[in-house]
Amino acid sequence: MIRLKNFTQLSLAEIYLVLAWRNDAKIAPLMRTQNIPLKRHLEFLKELRQDESRRYFLVYEEEIRGEEILGVIDFVGIGAHSCEFGLYQNPHLRGKGAILMREVKRYAFEILGVKELRARVLKRNEKALKLYLQNGFEPQKEGGNFLFVSLKNGGGGGGG
């Protein structure tokens, strides 16, 4: 069973865990912003409480031996028709991208009710590109180091 925990509800331990993951050598180089200081991280979490256009979640998976945190999914630019998403996997796990992607699509289309889901991905982030394309996302345009992809509600969805 999958459980999403809103960043506005994180415990102190979870706040530090997210910051450590975000600055991890496996994750930070693939992000637009790198090496986030604690003060900025705490300000960001505080800002989320007043911003309905952004939602960030820790993704938990319930297992026989307890819960495991799979990673983070987020939604920004949330509007009536579309939003942009991001995700990153717990840097100590492998093979959980499909679960994270399934939760991104479920939340965006079923909870937010958007018609289109968009993402920008670094062209050199081959794992993310592969995951997005396997899940029905289609390239829209290129800009600098990024490829912009989108998925319409009801479109594609293999890889699952």
PDB file of C-alpha atoms in Angstrom:
ATOM      1  CA  MET A   1       0.000   0.000   0.000  1.00  0.00           C
ATOM      2  CA  ILE A   2       1.259   3.472  -0.912  1.00  0.00           C
ATOM      3  CA  ARG A   3       0.903   6.487   1.376  1.00  0.00           C
ATOM      4  CA  LEU A   4       1.709  10.099   0.514  1.00  0.00           C
ATOM      5  CA  LYS A   5       2.851  12.458   3.258  1.00  0.00           C
ATOM      6  CA  ASN A   6       2.596  16.160   2.493  1.00  0.00           C
ATOM      7  CA  PHE A   7       5.805  18.118   3.081  1.00  0.00           C
ATOM      8  CA  THR A   8       3.774  20.527   5.255  1.00  0.00           C
ATOM      9  CA  GLN A   9       3.303  17.653   7.730  1.00  0.00           C
ATOM     10  CA  LEU A  10       6.868  16.307   7.915  1.00  0.00           C
ATOM     11  CA  SER A  11       8.506  15.413  11.209  1.00  0.00           C
ATOM     12  CA  LEU A  12      11.900  16.913  12.027  1.00  0.00           C
ATOM     13  CA  ALA A  13      13.590  13.624  11.083  1.00  0.00           C
ATOM     14  CA  GLU A  14      11.789  13.607   7.721  1.00  0.00           C
ATOM     15  CA  ILE A  15      12.757  17.246   7.077  1.00  0.00           C
ATOM     16  CA  TYR A  16      16.426  16.391   7.528  1.00  0.00           C
ATOM     17  CA  LEU A  17      16.053  13.186   5.498  1.00  0.00           C
ATOM     18  CA  VAL A  18      14.551  15.050   2.525  1.00  0.00           C
ATOM     19  CA  LEU A  19      17.339  17.645   2.656  1.00  0.00           C
ATOM     20  CA  ALA A  20      19.999  14.916   2.776  1.00  0.00           C
ATOM     21  CA  TRP A  21      18.453  13.137  -0.212  1.00  0.00           C
ATOM     22  CA  ARG A  22      18.052  16.358  -2.171  1.00  0.00           C
ATOM     23  CA  ASN A  23      21.746  17.177  -1.670  1.00  0.00           C
ATOM     24  CA  ASP A  24      22.880  13.581  -2.287  1.00  0.00           C
ATOM     25  CA  ALA A  25      25.536  13.125  -4.982  1.00  0.00           C
ATOM     26  CA  LYS A  26      23.157  10.854  -6.949  1.00  0.00           C
ATOM     27  CA  ILE A  27      20.284  13.368  -6.964  1.00  0.00           C
ATOM     28  CA  ALA A  28      21.611  16.941  -6.772  1.00  0.00           C
ATOM     29  CA  PRO A  29      23.438  16.926 -10.148  1.00  0.00           C
ATOM     30  CA  LEU A  30      20.133  16.084 -11.886  1.00  0.00           C
ATOM     31  CA  MET A  31      18.225  19.004 -10.356  1.00  0.00           C
ATOM     32  CA  ARG A  32      17.883  22.617 -11.416  1.00  0.00           C
ATOM     33  CA  THR A  33      18.961  23.807  -7.947  1.00  0.00           C
ATOM     34  CA  GLN A  34      21.855  22.062  -6.230  1.00  0.00           C
ATOM     35  CA  ASN A  35      23.265  21.950  -2.690  1.00  0.00           C
ATOM     36  CA  ILE A  36      20.420  23.521  -0.769  1.00  0.00           C
ATOM     37  CA  PRO A  37      21.365  24.948   2.657  1.00  0.00           C
ATOM     38  CA  LEU A  38      19.245  24.030   5.704  1.00  0.00           C
ATOM     39  CA  LYS A  39      17.971  27.607   6.130  1.00  0.00           C
ATOM     40  CA  ARG A  40      16.654  27.707   2.537  1.00  0.00           C
ATOM     41  CA  HIS A  41      15.114  24.251   2.921  1.00  0.00           C
ATOM     42  CA  LEU A  42      13.210  25.346   6.042  1.00  0.00           C
ATOM     43  CA  GLU A  43      12.039  28.548   4.304  1.00  0.00           C
ATOM     44  CA  PHE A  44      10.827  26.463   1.347  1.00  0.00           C
ATOM     45  CA  LEU A  45       8.811  24.176   3.637  1.00  0.00           C
ATOM     46  CA  LYS A  46       7.249  27.207   5.343  1.00  0.00           C
ATOM     47  CA  GLU A  47       6.345  28.754   1.948  1.00  0.00           C
ATOM     48  CA  LEU A  48       4.537  25.553   0.908  1.00  0.00           C
ATOM     49  CA  ARG A  49       1.961  26.117   3.651  1.00  0.00           C
ATOM     50  CA  GLN A  50       0.656  29.224   1.863  1.00  0.00           C
ATOM     51  CA  ASP A  51       1.056  28.110  -1.753  1.00  0.00           C
ATOM     52  CA  GLU A  52      -1.781  26.076  -3.256  1.00  0.00           C
ATOM     53  CA  SER A  53       0.008  25.921  -6.624  1.00  0.00           C
ATOM     54  CA  ARG A  54       2.711  23.565  -5.257  1.00  0.00           C
ATOM     55  CA  ARG A  55       2.462  20.214  -3.457  1.00  0.00           C
ATOM     56  CA  TYR A  56       5.330  17.990  -2.387  1.00  0.00           C
ATOM     57  CA  PHE A  57       5.048  14.497  -0.902  1.00  0.00           C
ATOM     58  CA  LEU A  58       7.176  11.782   0.630  1.00  0.00           C
ATOM     59  CA  VAL A  59       6.029   8.466  -0.842  1.00  0.00           C
ATOM     60  CA  TYR A  60       5.823   5.597   1.638  1.00  0.00           C
ATOM     61  CA  GLU A  61       5.288   1.951   0.756  1.00  0.00           C
ATOM     62  CA  GLU A  62       3.889  -0.351   3.385  1.00  0.00           C
ATOM     63  CA  GLU A  63       5.688  -3.678   3.475  1.00  0.00           C
ATOM     64  CA  ILE A  64       5.600  -6.740   5.709  1.00  0.00           C
ATOM     65  CA  ARG A  65       8.589  -5.423   7.672  1.00  0.00           C
ATOM     66  CA  GLY A  66       7.121  -1.921   8.004  1.00  0.00           C
ATOM     67  CA  GLU A  67       7.102   1.221   5.913  1.00  0.00           C
ATOM     68  CA  GLU A  68       9.819   2.230   3.500  1.00  0.00           C
ATOM     69  CA  ILE A  69      10.198   5.697   2.015  1.00  0.00           C
ATOM     70  CA  LEU A  70      10.493   5.308  -1.759  1.00  0.00           C
ATOM     71  CA  GLY A  71      11.137   8.918  -2.691  1.00  0.00           C
ATOM     72  CA  VAL A  72       9.567  12.286  -3.376  1.00  0.00           C
ATOM     73  CA  ILE A  73       6.949  13.413  -5.876  1.00  0.00           C
ATOM     74  CA  ASP A  74       5.956  17.015  -6.432  1.00  0.00           C
ATOM     75  CA  PHE A  75       3.523  19.115  -8.398  1.00  0.00           C
ATOM     76  CA  VAL A  76       4.109  22.773  -9.300  1.00  0.00           C
ATOM     77  CA  GLY A  77       2.231  25.296 -11.379  1.00  0.00           C
ATOM     78  CA  ILE A  78      -0.987  23.532 -10.449  1.00  0.00           C
ATOM     79  CA  GLY A  79      -3.811  24.989 -12.493  1.00  0.00           C
ATOM     80  CA  ALA A  80      -7.276  23.962 -13.570  1.00  0.00           C
ATOM     81  CA  HIS A  81      -6.004  22.136 -16.652  1.00  0.00           C
ATOM     82  CA  SER A  82      -2.363  21.211 -16.097  1.00  0.00           C
ATOM     83  CA  CYS A  83       0.611  21.053 -13.787  1.00  0.00           C
ATOM     84  CA  GLU A  84       4.278  20.182 -13.893  1.00  0.00           C
ATOM     85  CA  PHE A  85       5.667  17.343 -11.808  1.00  0.00           C
ATOM     86  CA  GLY A  86       8.975  16.122 -10.517  1.00  0.00           C
ATOM     87  CA  LEU A  87      10.143  13.033  -8.730  1.00  0.00           C
ATOM     88  CA  TYR A  88      13.244  11.513  -7.252  1.00  0.00           C
ATOM     89  CA  GLN A  89      13.867   8.154  -5.726  1.00  0.00           C
ATOM     90  CA  ASN A  90      15.372   7.441  -2.316  1.00  0.00           C
ATOM     91  CA  PRO A  91      19.084   7.356  -3.268  1.00  0.00           C
ATOM     92  CA  HIS A  92      19.542   4.143  -1.272  1.00  0.00           C
ATOM     93  CA  LEU A  93      16.947   2.207  -3.298  1.00  0.00           C
ATOM     94  CA  ARG A  94      16.721   0.940  -6.853  1.00  0.00           C
ATOM     95  CA  GLY A  95      13.822   0.072  -9.129  1.00  0.00           C
ATOM     96  CA  LYS A  96      11.127   2.200  -7.490  1.00  0.00           C
ATOM     97  CA  GLY A  97      10.687   4.717 -10.323  1.00  0.00           C
ATOM     98  CA  ALA A  98       7.658   2.950 -11.789  1.00  0.00           C
ATOM     99  CA  ILE A  99       5.838   3.128  -8.450  1.00  0.00           C
ATOM    100  CA  LEU A 100       6.668   6.824  -8.074  1.00  0.00           C
ATOM    101  CA  MET A 101       5.476   7.504 -11.627  1.00  0.00           C
ATOM    102  CA  ARG A 102       2.238   5.615 -11.028  1.00  0.00           C
ATOM    103  CA  GLU A 103       1.585   7.795  -7.972  1.00  0.00           C
ATOM    104  CA  VAL A 104       2.394  10.977  -9.928  1.00  0.00           C
ATOM    105  CA  LYS A 105      -0.162  10.067 -12.601  1.00  0.00           C
ATOM    106  CA  ARG A 106      -2.770   8.936 -10.071  1.00  0.00           C
ATOM    107  CA  TYR A 107      -2.496  12.087  -7.965  1.00  0.00           C
ATOM    108  CA  ALA A 108      -2.413  14.483 -10.912  1.00  0.00           C
ATOM    109  CA  PHE A 109      -5.321  12.966 -12.817  1.00  0.00           C
ATOM    110  CA  GLU A 110      -7.515  11.630  -9.982  1.00  0.00           C
ATOM    111  CA  ILE A 111      -6.895  14.095  -7.128  1.00  0.00           C
ATOM    112  CA  LEU A 112      -5.884  17.322  -8.878  1.00  0.00           C
ATOM    113  CA  GLY A 113      -8.095  16.563 -11.873  1.00  0.00           C
ATOM    114  CA  VAL A 114      -5.697  18.045 -14.412  1.00  0.00           C
ATOM    115  CA  LYS A 115      -6.000  17.200 -18.103  1.00  0.00           C
ATOM    116  CA  GLU A 116      -2.280  17.430 -18.856  1.00  0.00           C
ATOM    117  CA  LEU A 117       0.809  16.496 -16.874  1.00  0.00           C
ATOM    118  CA  ARG A 118       4.096  18.130 -17.867  1.00  0.00           C
ATOM    119  CA  ALA A 119       7.749  17.791 -16.913  1.00  0.00           C
ATOM    120  CA  ARG A 120      11.110  19.189 -17.842  1.00  0.00           C
ATOM    121  CA  VAL A 121      13.988  16.778 -17.655  1.00  0.00           C
ATOM    122  CA  LEU A 122      17.685  17.249 -18.156  1.00  0.00           C
ATOM    123  CA  LYS A 123      18.631  15.682 -21.474  1.00  0.00           C
ATOM    124  CA  ARG A 124      21.515  13.847 -19.763  1.00  0.00           C
ATOM    125  CA  ASN A 125      19.144  12.255 -17.214  1.00  0.00           C
ATOM    126  CA  GLU A 126      18.684   9.078 -19.240  1.00  0.00           C
ATOM    127  CA  LYS A 127      16.898   7.133 -16.480  1.00  0.00           C
ATOM    128  CA  ALA A 128      14.219   9.800 -16.082  1.00  0.00           C
ATOM    129  CA  LEU A 129      13.763  10.165 -19.834  1.00  0.00           C
ATOM    130  CA  LYS A 130      13.337   6.419 -20.220  1.00  0.00           C
ATOM    131  CA  LEU A 131      10.837   6.269 -17.346  1.00  0.00           C
ATOM    132  CA  TYR A 132       8.772   9.140 -18.736  1.00  0.00           C
ATOM    133  CA  LEU A 133       8.689   7.755 -22.275  1.00  0.00           C
ATOM    134  CA  GLN A 134       7.764   4.272 -21.009  1.00  0.00           C
ATOM    135  CA  ASN A 135       4.826   5.867 -19.221  1.00  0.00           C
ATOM    136  CA  GLY A 136       3.350   7.521 -22.286  1.00  0.00           C
ATOM    137  CA  PHE A 137       4.910  10.977 -22.039  1.00  0.00           C
ATOM    138  CA  GLU A 138       5.692  12.579 -25.375  1.00  0.00           C
ATOM    139  CA  PRO A 139       8.488  15.043 -26.095  1.00  0.00           C
ATOM    140  CA  GLN A 140       7.128  18.543 -26.794  1.00  0.00           C
ATOM    141  CA  LYS A 141      10.168  20.782 -27.216  1.00  0.00           C
ATOM    142  CA  GLU A 142      13.775  21.305 -26.221  1.00  0.00           C
ATOM    143  CA  GLY A 143      15.173  24.256 -24.364  1.00  0.00           C
ATOM    144  CA  GLY A 144      18.821  24.491 -23.417  1.00  0.00           C
ATOM    145  CA  ASN A 145      19.750  21.375 -21.452  1.00  0.00           C
ATOM    146  CA  PHE A 146      16.109  20.358 -20.993  1.00  0.00           C
ATOM    147  CA  LEU A 147      13.572  18.278 -22.837  1.00  0.00           C
ATOM    148  CA  PHE A 148       9.940  19.161 -22.127  1.00  0.00           C
ATOM    149  CA  VAL A 149       7.484  16.240 -22.086  1.00  0.00           C
ATOM    150  CA  SER A 150       3.760  15.939 -21.487  1.00  0.00           C
ATOM    151  CA  LEU A 151       1.019  13.387 -21.002  1.00  0.00           C
ATOM    152  CA  LYS A 152      -2.688  13.992 -21.560  1.00  0.00           C
ATOM    153  CA  ASN A 153      -5.158  12.393 -19.150  1.00  0.00           C
ATOM    154  CA  GLY A 154      -6.104   9.041 -20.629  1.00  0.00           C
ATOM    155  CA  GLY A 155      -2.979   8.973 -22.793  1.00  0.00           C
ATOM    156  CA  GLY A 156      -0.319   6.259 -22.742  1.00  0.00           C
ATOM    157  CA  GLY A 157       0.690   4.532 -19.599  1.00  0.00           C
ATOM    158  CA  GLY A 158       2.716   1.443 -20.322  1.00  0.00           C
ATOM    159  CA  GLY A 159       5.710   0.560 -18.228  1.00  0.00           C
ATOM    160  CA  GLY A 160       3.763   0.029 -15.145  1.00  0.00           C
TER     161      GLY A 160
END
